[in-house]
Short mmCIF file of C-alpha atoms and ligand atoms in Angstrom, two decimals:
data_model
loop_
_atom_site.label_atom_id
_atom_site.label_comp_id
_atom_site.label_asym_id
_atom_site.label_seq_id
_atom_site.Cartn_x
_atom_site.Cartn_y
_atom_site.Cartn_z
CA UNK A 1 66.12 83.41 41.37
CA UNK A 2 65.00 82.67 45.05
CA UNK A 3 61.22 81.84 45.24
CA UNK A 4 60.84 81.79 41.43
CA UNK A 5 59.63 78.17 41.08
CA UNK A 6 57.40 78.85 44.14
CA UNK A 7 55.72 81.71 42.53
CA UNK A 8 52.45 81.11 40.16
CA UNK A 9 54.54 82.23 37.09
CA UNK A 10 57.57 80.42 37.85
CA UNK A 11 55.48 77.22 38.14
CA UNK A 12 53.93 77.98 34.70
CA UNK A 13 57.63 78.24 33.29
CA UNK A 14 58.37 75.00 34.94
CA UNK A 15 55.20 73.36 33.38
CA UNK A 16 55.95 74.74 29.93
CA UNK A 17 59.61 73.61 30.03
CA UNK A 18 58.62 70.17 30.86
CA UNK A 19 55.99 70.13 28.10
CA UNK A 20 58.56 71.36 25.34
CA UNK A 21 60.88 68.60 26.57
CA UNK A 22 57.83 66.18 26.08
CA UNK A 23 57.08 67.39 22.74
CA UNK A 24 60.67 67.25 21.47
CA UNK A 25 61.01 63.68 22.69
CA UNK A 26 57.62 62.69 20.84
CA UNK A 27 59.18 63.98 17.42
CA UNK A 28 62.28 61.40 18.07
CA UNK A 29 60.00 58.76 19.17
CA UNK A 30 57.56 58.95 16.27
CA UNK A 31 60.57 59.13 13.80
CA UNK A 32 62.00 55.97 15.15
CA UNK A 33 58.64 54.05 14.97
CA UNK A 34 58.13 55.31 11.56
CA UNK A 35 61.28 53.64 10.35
CA UNK A 36 59.57 50.30 11.22
CA UNK A 37 56.80 51.25 8.15
CA UNK A 38 59.78 51.13 5.62
CA UNK A 39 62.53 48.86 6.67
CA UNK A 40 62.43 46.11 9.41
CA UNK A 41 66.40 45.88 9.25
CA UNK A 42 66.82 49.74 9.80
CA UNK A 43 64.36 49.67 12.66
CA UNK A 44 66.23 46.74 14.09
CA UNK A 45 69.35 48.57 14.11
CA UNK A 46 68.10 52.05 15.51
CA UNK A 47 66.15 49.87 18.26
CA UNK A 48 69.48 48.18 19.11
CA UNK A 49 71.35 51.39 19.31
CA UNK A 50 68.70 53.21 21.26
CA UNK A 51 68.51 50.26 23.65
CA UNK A 52 72.23 49.75 24.34
CA UNK A 53 73.74 53.11 24.02
CA UNK A 54 74.97 54.04 27.62
CA UNK A 55 74.31 57.66 27.07
CA UNK A 56 70.72 57.10 25.90
CA UNK A 57 70.12 54.33 28.61
CA UNK A 58 71.66 56.01 31.67
CA UNK A 59 71.23 59.79 30.87
CA UNK A 60 68.34 60.51 28.51
CA UNK A 61 66.19 57.66 29.79
CA UNK A 62 66.33 58.78 33.47
CA UNK A 63 65.90 62.54 32.20
CA UNK A 64 62.96 61.26 30.40
CA UNK A 65 61.39 59.60 33.32
CA UNK A 66 61.86 62.62 35.48
CA UNK A 67 60.11 64.87 32.79
CA UNK A 68 56.94 62.79 32.43
CA UNK A 69 56.77 62.58 36.27
CA UNK A 70 57.51 66.18 36.84
CA UNK A 71 54.99 67.06 34.14
CA UNK A 72 52.06 65.39 35.34
CA UNK A 73 52.63 65.71 39.18
CA UNK A 74 52.97 69.55 38.46
CA UNK A 75 49.70 69.24 36.39
CA UNK A 76 47.87 67.74 39.42
CA UNK A 77 49.42 70.20 41.95
CA UNK A 78 48.26 73.29 39.75
CA UNK A 79 44.86 71.64 39.07
CA UNK A 80 44.12 71.13 42.94
CA UNK A 81 45.44 74.72 43.42
CA UNK A 82 43.35 76.26 40.90
CA UNK A 83 40.26 74.29 41.82
CA UNK A 84 40.46 75.71 45.49
CA UNK A 85 40.74 79.23 44.07
CA UNK A 86 36.92 79.12 43.65
CA UNK A 87 35.14 77.74 46.86
CA UNK A 88 31.46 78.06 45.72
CA UNK A 89 30.99 77.13 42.08
CA UNK A 90 28.87 78.88 39.66
CA UNK A 91 25.29 77.45 39.35
CA UNK A 92 25.45 78.31 35.73
CA UNK A 93 28.74 78.58 33.88
CA UNK A 94 29.07 78.80 30.07
CA UNK A 95 32.68 77.96 29.40
CA UNK A 96 31.95 77.12 25.59
CA UNK A 97 31.35 80.76 24.98
CA UNK A 98 34.82 81.94 25.38
CA UNK A 99 37.32 79.11 25.57
CA UNK A 100 37.92 75.71 23.98
CA UNK A 101 36.89 72.34 25.30
CA UNK A 102 40.66 71.25 25.11
CA UNK A 103 41.82 74.25 27.12
CA UNK A 104 39.37 73.48 29.98
CA UNK A 105 40.04 69.77 30.33
CA UNK A 106 43.80 69.23 30.00
CA UNK A 107 43.47 67.55 33.29
CA UNK A 108 41.34 64.88 31.83
CA UNK A 109 43.23 64.40 28.52
CA UNK A 110 46.26 64.51 30.61
CA UNK A 111 44.61 61.78 32.87
CA UNK A 112 43.92 59.45 29.56
CA UNK A 113 47.50 59.91 28.49
CA UNK A 114 48.81 58.83 31.93
CA UNK A 115 46.63 55.67 31.76
CA UNK A 116 47.91 54.90 28.31
CA UNK A 117 51.55 55.70 29.53
CA UNK A 118 51.09 52.86 32.24
CA UNK A 119 50.05 50.45 29.85
CA UNK A 120 52.75 51.30 27.23
CA UNK A 121 55.23 50.63 30.06
CA UNK A 122 53.86 47.40 30.95
CA UNK A 123 53.82 46.49 27.00
CA UNK A 124 57.34 47.54 25.93
CA UNK A 125 59.63 49.23 28.76
CA UNK A 126 59.21 46.51 31.60
CA UNK A 127 59.84 43.72 29.08
CA UNK A 128 62.96 45.63 27.70
CA UNK A 129 64.42 46.03 31.39
CA UNK A 130 63.59 42.64 32.22
CA UNK A 131 65.41 41.14 29.19
CA UNK A 132 68.49 43.75 29.31
CA UNK A 133 69.04 44.11 33.01
CA UNK A 134 67.31 41.19 34.93
CA UNK A 135 68.00 38.52 32.55
CA UNK A 136 71.23 40.29 31.35
CA UNK A 137 70.62 39.42 27.74
CA UNK A 138 72.06 42.80 25.87
CA UNK A 139 72.37 41.04 22.65
CA UNK A 140 69.10 42.35 21.19
CA UNK A 141 68.88 38.63 19.53
CA UNK A 142 66.19 35.96 19.57
CA UNK A 143 66.85 32.79 17.69
CA UNK A 144 69.94 34.23 15.84
CA UNK A 145 68.39 37.51 14.80
CA UNK A 146 67.16 40.88 15.97
CA UNK A 147 64.02 40.60 18.06
CA UNK A 148 62.75 44.36 18.15
CA UNK A 149 60.78 44.31 14.82
CA UNK A 150 59.09 41.02 15.59
CA UNK A 151 58.19 42.07 19.12
CA UNK A 152 56.71 45.23 17.99
CA UNK A 153 54.58 43.25 15.24
CA UNK A 154 53.49 41.03 17.94
CA UNK A 155 52.21 43.37 20.26
CA UNK A 156 50.01 44.93 17.87
CA UNK A 157 48.27 41.86 16.84
CA UNK A 158 45.25 41.95 19.44
CA UNK A 159 42.80 44.58 18.35
CA UNK A 160 41.90 45.73 21.88
CA UNK A 161 45.44 47.07 22.22
CA UNK A 162 45.46 48.59 18.73
CA UNK A 163 42.18 50.34 19.84
CA UNK A 164 43.54 51.46 23.28
CA UNK A 165 46.71 53.05 21.52
CA UNK A 166 44.39 54.92 19.34
CA UNK A 167 42.24 56.31 21.88
CA UNK A 168 45.43 57.20 23.91
CA UNK A 169 46.75 59.01 20.83
CA UNK A 170 43.47 61.04 20.19
CA UNK A 171 43.67 62.18 23.94
CA UNK A 172 47.11 63.32 23.44
CA UNK A 173 45.81 65.39 20.21
CA UNK A 174 43.50 66.89 22.18
CA UNK A 175 45.92 67.75 24.90
CA UNK A 176 48.61 69.19 22.42
CA UNK A 177 45.78 71.18 20.73
CA UNK A 178 45.77 73.32 23.43
CA UNK A 179 49.13 72.61 25.06
CA UNK A 180 51.42 73.49 22.29
CA UNK A 181 50.30 77.11 22.08
CA UNK A 182 49.78 77.42 25.81
CA UNK A 183 53.46 76.29 26.33
CA UNK A 184 54.66 79.00 24.08
CA UNK A 185 52.53 81.67 25.68
CA UNK A 186 53.64 80.66 29.24
CA UNK A 187 57.04 81.24 28.31
CA UNK A 188 56.11 84.82 27.48
CA UNK A 189 56.46 84.19 23.73
CA UNK A 190 53.38 85.95 22.33
CA UNK A 191 54.49 88.17 19.13
CA UNK A 192 53.92 88.69 15.64
CA UNK A 193 55.19 84.95 15.28
CA UNK A 194 52.44 83.57 17.29
CA UNK A 195 49.68 83.59 14.53
CA UNK A 196 51.78 81.36 12.30
CA UNK A 197 52.94 79.25 15.14
CA UNK A 198 49.21 78.57 15.90
CA UNK A 199 48.86 76.87 12.51
CA UNK A 200 52.02 74.92 13.01
CA UNK A 201 50.99 73.75 16.41
CA UNK A 202 47.54 72.59 15.10
CA UNK A 203 49.60 70.43 12.43
CA UNK A 204 51.84 69.15 15.17
CA UNK A 205 49.17 68.22 17.57
CA UNK A 206 47.13 66.24 14.89
CA UNK A 207 49.92 64.95 12.87
CA UNK A 208 52.23 63.31 15.51
CA UNK A 209 49.58 61.42 17.30
CA UNK A 210 47.99 60.40 13.77
CA UNK A 211 51.52 58.99 12.61
CA UNK A 212 51.54 56.79 16.06
CA UNK A 213 48.09 55.72 15.16
CA UNK A 214 49.07 54.80 11.45
CA UNK A 215 52.20 52.90 12.60
CA UNK A 216 49.70 50.80 15.03
CA UNK A 217 47.37 49.98 12.45
CA UNK A 218 50.05 49.40 9.92
CA UNK A 219 51.29 46.48 12.07
CA UNK A 220 48.15 45.15 13.20
CA UNK A 221 47.03 44.63 9.46
CA UNK A 222 50.80 43.57 8.05
CA UNK A 223 51.92 40.88 10.15
CA UNK B 26 9.04 91.45 27.82
CA UNK B 27 8.51 89.22 30.75
CA UNK B 28 11.31 87.50 32.36
CA UNK B 29 12.16 84.95 35.22
CA UNK B 30 15.18 85.89 36.99
CA UNK B 31 17.19 83.30 39.05
CA UNK B 32 19.25 85.51 41.57
CA UNK B 33 21.79 84.66 44.14
CA UNK B 34 20.58 86.00 47.50
CA UNK B 35 22.97 86.16 50.48
CA UNK B 36 22.20 88.24 53.57
CA UNK B 37 26.01 88.69 54.39
CA UNK B 38 29.40 87.22 54.17
CA UNK B 39 28.79 84.84 57.23
CA UNK B 40 25.11 83.64 55.94
CA UNK B 41 24.84 80.83 53.46
CA UNK B 42 23.01 82.03 50.16
CA UNK B 43 20.90 80.53 47.78
CA UNK B 44 19.37 81.00 44.40
CA UNK B 45 15.78 82.74 44.36
CA UNK B 46 13.30 83.01 41.54
CA UNK B 47 11.74 86.33 40.73
CA UNK B 48 9.38 87.45 37.92
CA UNK B 49 9.54 90.93 36.12
CA UNK B 50 7.17 92.22 33.41
CA UNK B 51 7.09 94.76 30.87
CA UNK B 52 10.77 95.06 30.42
CA UNK B 53 11.68 97.32 27.69
CA UNK B 54 14.23 95.99 25.25
CA UNK B 55 16.09 99.51 25.16
CA UNK B 56 16.68 99.27 28.94
CA UNK B 57 20.03 98.37 30.67
CA UNK B 58 20.49 95.09 32.40
CA UNK B 59 20.95 97.48 35.74
CA UNK B 60 17.70 99.43 34.92
CA UNK B 61 16.05 95.94 34.67
CA UNK B 62 17.58 95.16 38.08
CA UNK B 63 15.90 98.62 39.29
CA UNK B 64 12.71 97.71 38.11
CA UNK B 65 12.94 94.35 40.05
CA UNK B 66 14.17 96.09 43.10
CA UNK B 67 11.37 98.89 43.17
CA UNK B 68 8.99 95.85 42.93
CA UNK B 69 10.84 94.13 45.99
CA UNK B 70 10.53 97.51 48.00
CA UNK B 71 6.91 97.93 47.23
CA UNK B 72 6.13 94.48 48.49
CA UNK B 73 8.18 95.13 51.60
CA UNK B 74 10.94 92.83 50.49
CA UNK B 75 14.74 93.34 50.80
CA UNK B 76 16.01 94.69 47.55
CA UNK B 77 18.91 92.71 45.58
CA UNK B 78 22.21 94.31 46.56
CA UNK B 79 24.37 94.80 43.62
CA UNK B 80 27.50 97.21 42.72
CA UNK B 81 27.37 100.01 40.35
CA UNK B 82 28.51 103.70 39.93
CA UNK B 83 29.08 105.12 36.56
CA UNK B 84 26.62 103.18 34.54
CA UNK B 85 28.60 104.10 31.54
CA UNK B 86 31.18 101.27 31.38
CA UNK B 87 34.25 103.37 32.95
CA UNK B 88 34.41 102.45 36.76
CA UNK B 89 34.09 98.68 36.64
CA UNK B 90 31.89 98.17 39.73
CA UNK B 91 28.95 96.64 38.17
CA UNK B 92 30.04 92.93 38.70
CA UNK B 93 27.35 90.16 37.72
CA UNK B 94 27.88 86.69 36.22
CA UNK B 95 24.82 86.52 33.78
CA UNK B 96 23.74 83.26 32.40
CA UNK B 97 27.29 81.68 32.77
CA UNK B 98 29.30 84.71 31.48
CA UNK B 99 30.64 87.98 33.30
CA UNK B 100 28.79 90.59 32.38
CA UNK B 101 26.52 88.72 30.45
CA UNK B 102 26.23 87.52 26.76
CA UNK B 103 27.42 90.49 24.85
CA UNK B 104 31.40 91.45 24.27
CA UNK B 105 33.28 94.45 24.95
CA UNK B 106 30.92 95.72 27.66
CA UNK B 107 30.32 95.78 31.22
CA UNK B 108 26.99 95.10 32.96
CA UNK B 109 25.59 98.43 32.93
CA UNK B 110 26.39 98.64 29.05
CA UNK B 111 24.25 95.31 28.47
CA UNK B 112 20.86 95.79 26.87
CA UNK B 113 17.82 93.89 27.44
CA UNK B 114 17.49 93.35 23.68
CA UNK B 115 20.35 90.78 24.12
CA UNK B 116 17.29 88.52 25.51
CA UNK B 117 14.00 87.39 24.46
CA UNK B 118 10.61 87.51 26.23
CA UNK B 119 10.01 84.57 28.21
CA UNK B 120 13.71 83.93 28.87
CA UNK B 121 14.91 82.67 32.51
CA UNK B 122 18.05 84.58 33.25
CA UNK B 123 20.54 83.48 36.04
CA UNK B 124 22.48 86.06 37.98
CA UNK B 125 25.18 85.49 40.17
CA UNK B 126 28.20 87.34 42.02
CA UNK B 127 31.62 87.09 40.62
CA UNK B 128 33.02 83.99 42.11
CA UNK B 129 36.71 83.63 43.50
CA UNK B 130 38.03 82.58 46.91
CA UNK B 131 39.87 86.26 46.71
CA UNK B 132 36.46 87.91 45.89
CA UNK B 133 34.33 87.25 48.81
CA UNK B 134 30.40 87.86 48.74
CA UNK B 135 29.73 90.93 50.83
CA UNK B 136 25.87 90.81 50.14
CA UNK B 137 23.92 89.36 47.30
CA UNK B 138 25.73 90.20 44.29
CA UNK B 139 28.19 92.69 45.82
CA UNK B 140 31.80 90.93 46.19
CA UNK B 141 34.70 92.44 47.98
CA UNK B 142 37.55 93.29 45.35
CA UNK B 143 39.87 94.75 47.75
CA UNK B 144 42.34 92.00 46.83
CA UNK B 145 42.78 94.22 43.33
CA UNK B 146 43.53 97.12 45.35
CA UNK B 147 46.20 95.49 47.52
CA UNK B 148 47.88 94.02 44.41
CA UNK B 149 47.95 97.95 42.95
CA UNK B 150 49.47 99.09 46.17
CA UNK B 151 52.04 96.42 46.04
CA UNK B 152 53.59 98.17 42.78
CA UNK B 153 51.01 99.38 40.39
CA UNK B 154 52.31 103.10 40.39
CA UNK B 155 55.59 105.09 39.73
CA UNK B 156 57.13 106.80 42.56
CA UNK B 157 57.30 110.17 41.02
CA UNK B 158 57.61 113.50 42.71
CA UNK B 159 54.84 115.59 41.76
CA UNK B 160 55.60 118.62 43.63
CA UNK B 161 55.60 121.02 40.50
CA UNK B 162 58.99 120.18 39.48
CA UNK B 163 58.10 117.06 37.10
CA UNK B 164 59.72 116.84 33.49
CA UNK B 165 57.67 117.63 30.75
CA UNK B 166 56.63 114.15 29.40
CA UNK B 167 57.25 115.37 25.79
CA UNK B 168 60.84 115.57 26.68
CA UNK B 169 61.18 111.75 26.68
CA UNK B 170 60.86 109.94 23.49
CA UNK B 171 58.61 107.23 23.22
CA UNK B 172 57.74 105.09 20.28
CA UNK B 173 54.33 105.38 18.90
CA UNK B 174 54.02 101.55 19.10
CA UNK B 175 55.05 101.50 22.89
CA UNK B 176 52.85 104.24 23.64
CA UNK B 177 49.83 102.65 22.07
CA UNK B 178 50.49 99.25 23.71
CA UNK B 179 50.95 101.06 27.07
CA UNK B 180 47.46 102.78 26.34
CA UNK B 181 45.78 99.68 25.45
CA UNK B 182 46.99 97.95 28.85
CA UNK B 183 45.87 101.03 30.74
CA UNK B 184 42.21 100.68 29.60
CA UNK B 185 41.88 98.08 32.32
CA UNK B 186 39.21 99.13 34.78
CA UNK B 187 39.80 96.58 37.30
CA UNK B 188 36.41 95.12 37.05
CA UNK B 189 37.41 91.64 37.55
CA UNK B 190 35.61 89.88 34.87
CA UNK B 191 38.92 88.13 34.07
CA UNK B 192 38.94 86.56 37.38
CA UNK B 193 35.24 85.54 37.33
CA UNK B 194 35.43 84.13 34.19
CA UNK B 195 38.65 82.07 34.56
CA UNK B 196 38.31 78.48 35.43
CA UNK B 197 41.20 78.84 37.84
CA UNK B 198 39.90 82.37 39.20
CA UNK B 199 43.39 83.73 37.94
CA UNK B 200 44.01 87.34 38.23
CA UNK B 201 46.94 87.26 35.57
CA UNK B 202 44.83 89.45 32.79
CA UNK B 203 44.56 92.28 35.41
CA UNK B 204 47.99 92.15 36.79
CA UNK B 205 49.58 91.43 33.32
CA UNK B 206 47.93 94.84 32.33
CA UNK B 207 48.99 96.70 35.07
CA UNK B 208 52.54 95.42 34.82
CA UNK B 209 52.58 95.97 30.94
CA UNK B 210 51.27 99.50 31.15
CA UNK B 211 54.26 100.71 33.14
CA UNK B 212 57.04 98.19 31.73
CA UNK B 213 56.32 99.77 28.10
CA UNK B 214 57.18 103.19 29.10
CA UNK B 215 60.61 104.77 30.33
CA UNK B 216 58.93 106.08 33.37
CA UNK B 217 57.82 102.81 34.52
CA UNK B 218 61.02 100.95 33.56
CA UNK B 219 62.93 102.38 36.52
CA UNK B 220 61.07 100.26 38.99
CA UNK B 221 60.02 97.50 36.73
CA UNK B 222 61.62 94.49 38.49
CA UNK B 223 60.32 95.43 41.84
CA UNK B 224 56.94 96.25 40.45
CA UNK B 225 56.54 92.84 38.88
CA UNK B 226 57.93 90.85 41.71
CA UNK B 227 55.96 92.66 44.34
CA UNK B 228 52.70 92.73 42.45
CA UNK B 229 52.94 88.91 41.45
CA UNK B 230 53.95 88.10 45.28
CA UNK B 231 50.51 89.91 46.52
CA UNK B 232 48.60 88.29 43.46
CA UNK B 233 49.79 84.67 44.91
CA UNK B 234 49.07 85.63 48.36
CA UNK B 235 45.48 86.81 47.76
CA UNK B 236 44.62 83.10 46.73
CA UNK B 237 44.10 83.76 43.05
CA UNK B 238 44.61 80.63 40.95
CA UNK B 239 47.24 79.95 38.12
CA UNK B 240 46.59 80.78 34.45
CA UNK B 241 46.46 77.92 32.15
CA UNK B 242 46.15 79.97 29.24
CA UNK B 243 42.38 79.22 28.23
CA UNK B 244 42.10 82.73 26.79
CA UNK B 245 38.68 83.24 28.53
CA UNK B 246 39.38 86.35 30.22
CA UNK B 247 40.41 88.14 27.25
CA UNK B 248 37.06 87.18 25.48
CA UNK B 249 35.25 88.57 28.50
CA UNK B 250 37.16 91.50 29.18
CA UNK B 251 35.15 94.56 28.77
CA UNK B 252 38.21 96.67 27.62
CA UNK B 253 39.41 94.25 25.18
CA UNK B 254 43.00 93.59 27.23
CA UNK B 255 45.01 91.08 25.65
CA UNK B 256 46.81 87.86 26.36
CA UNK B 257 50.17 89.42 25.07
CA UNK B 258 49.84 91.50 28.39
CA UNK B 259 50.34 88.15 30.40
CA UNK B 260 53.04 87.10 28.15
CA UNK B 261 54.57 90.36 28.89
CA UNK B 262 54.32 89.97 32.67
CA UNK B 263 55.84 86.49 32.36
CA UNK B 264 58.92 87.53 30.64
CA UNK B 265 59.21 90.85 32.92
CA UNK B 266 59.06 88.42 35.96
CA UNK B 267 61.68 86.11 34.47
CA UNK B 268 63.90 89.04 33.63
CA UNK B 269 63.26 90.41 37.37
CA UNK B 270 63.85 87.01 38.90
CA UNK B 271 67.30 86.46 37.10
CA UNK B 272 68.52 89.95 38.14
CA UNK B 273 68.05 88.74 41.82
C1 HEM C 29 51.56 61.79 31.63
C2 HEM C 29 50.35 62.29 31.56
C3 HEM C 29 50.01 63.97 31.53
C4 HEM C 29 49.05 64.78 32.47
C5 HEM C 29 48.60 64.23 33.60
C6 HEM C 29 49.09 66.05 31.96
C7 HEM C 29 48.65 67.13 32.49
C8 HEM C 29 48.83 68.28 32.13
C9 HEM C 29 47.99 69.38 32.70
C10 HEM C 29 47.13 69.40 33.79
C11 HEM C 29 48.43 70.57 31.97
C12 HEM C 29 47.75 72.17 32.34
C13 HEM C 29 48.75 72.70 33.24
C14 HEM C 29 48.83 74.21 32.87
O1 HEM C 29 48.51 74.60 31.67
O2 HEM C 29 49.36 74.80 33.87
C15 HEM C 29 49.49 70.24 30.96
C16 HEM C 29 49.77 71.00 29.97
C17 HEM C 29 50.79 70.68 29.00
N1 HEM C 29 50.92 69.26 28.70
FE1 HEM C 29 50.41 67.53 29.70
N2 HEM C 29 50.01 66.18 30.97
C18 HEM C 29 50.46 64.78 30.60
C19 HEM C 29 51.21 64.47 29.46
C20 HEM C 29 51.69 65.06 28.83
C21 HEM C 29 52.46 64.75 27.45
C22 HEM C 29 52.93 63.05 26.98
C23 HEM C 29 52.72 65.86 26.51
C24 HEM C 29 53.44 66.07 25.35
C25 HEM C 29 54.32 65.46 24.95
C26 HEM C 29 52.07 67.19 27.22
C27 HEM C 29 52.19 68.27 26.75
C28 HEM C 29 51.70 69.36 27.65
C29 HEM C 29 51.87 70.74 27.06
C30 HEM C 29 52.41 71.07 25.74
C31 HEM C 29 51.29 71.62 27.96
C32 HEM C 29 50.92 73.15 28.09
C33 HEM C 29 52.03 73.63 28.94
C34 HEM C 29 51.90 74.88 29.38
O3 HEM C 29 50.38 75.52 29.42
O4 HEM C 29 52.69 75.72 29.55
N3 HEM C 29 51.42 66.50 28.45
N4 HEM C 29 49.49 68.85 30.84
S1 SF4 C 30 41.93 92.86 32.43
FE1 SF4 C 30 39.81 93.37 31.76
S2 SF4 C 30 38.24 91.90 32.65
FE2 SF4 C 30 40.45 92.02 33.90
S3 SF4 C 30 40.10 93.73 35.31
FE3 SF4 C 30 40.86 94.74 33.60
S4 SF4 C 30 39.04 95.32 32.46
FE4 SF4 C 30 38.22 93.94 33.94
S1 FES C 31 28.58 100.74 36.73
FE1 FES C 31 30.49 101.78 36.20
S2 FES C 31 31.40 100.23 34.75
FE2 FES C 31 29.23 99.38 35.17
#
């Protein structure tokens, strides 16, 4: 395997694998968030479990971090390399004639996702880490009852944050509209199932971000 | 029809080039694009100017030499054709047409619209062949059972004429459609499978060395390829490369 990951194709595999990992994580994340639409109690229970289970906290969480960082750093590296492969640009280039906007602008949709992620971290992750590991309060309680649901509701009161989340997820949808199919192609999976998979990919790329948006709007209007 | 042409002029590989405007008149819609270029060059020669250098050979879509980036697309606006097969009826009277060389770091401009595509040759030399002894004692190909499906797919991949439109079109200047076609063409047949692992590793290594970019699966190459080479060939190359790398 020596030299595999320094080759162009090896990098594609690495990019696709990190993307698959992120796409799988998104399903778990949206499923957990969706619980908050139906039951305050169940959402609290699930959040407390995710927030205190050592396997999730000390294995899955660092792996996820590494996965995200790897994905966007690799994305930037590939983008820089690819730009340098054409020194003189075309005076006239008609990209729309042969490819989708999404496929040509992964770096920009990705950049917006990254900006969203920074804000998302400041909103939820940093306060969690602070409460649990700096203050040292692992109880998940506030005034005698679980704090998670109320914190979530509270975050989605300001309309600016809801708007920001919606925009972030629209860019995620754009990223995934190309990314989902692209990841399969990168792994060499292009066969009789590809056509069907493309339909599924479209559904995934639109429905998952849409679900996040619905959840944010739901809590904005129901607090 | 009367046309305005914006053409990239560059004296040689070391001189900086620029776009220059020309006018051509009375162009027949039945002309091919290269015939229109011939009319322009005759005009330039008659007025004592330097004709526009461009590559061409067969003028029937076989050799792949006629590299031109026309109005922002490799080989112009039509599908499944080379520049020599592009007809002037695709354009309208009064149009302005932008004509540039294929652009990629691995395809340096030699002069005007002529680019050096020897990087493709070097990739081919790295493994795009089978080491078969042709000294009169070759096995009859009919003695080897090959499925119709594999034979068809190999034939489709072998249709690649090495024109470089895939590279020119790709926003990353990636050569993966070309290399994928060459790898797949042999990987599908028993004669090619003997050296499959070395072939894919050596050809990909050479491709990376030449400074082509990395495929991001935009699919633009497949749309602009004059021979309809499919992205399936890139997927096959990726699988072959993984297989070869695991084997060591
Ligand atoms: C953190 C910010 C992000 C940045 C800067 C970013 C950037 C990129 C770039 C530049 C590519 C194209 C690279 C290539 O095709 O070779 C890409 C591909 C991809 N990204 Fe992202 N991305 C980000 C986040 C995400 C997230 C959160 C997901 C999904 C949950 C995701 C899923 C994908 C997928 C599926 C691909 C296609 C992989 C492939 O073609 O093999 N990305 N990303
Ligand atoms: S794959 Fe198509 S576009 Fe690329 S070199 Fe071969 S024939 Fe030309
Ligand atoms: S001149 Fe041979 S393909 Fe156009």
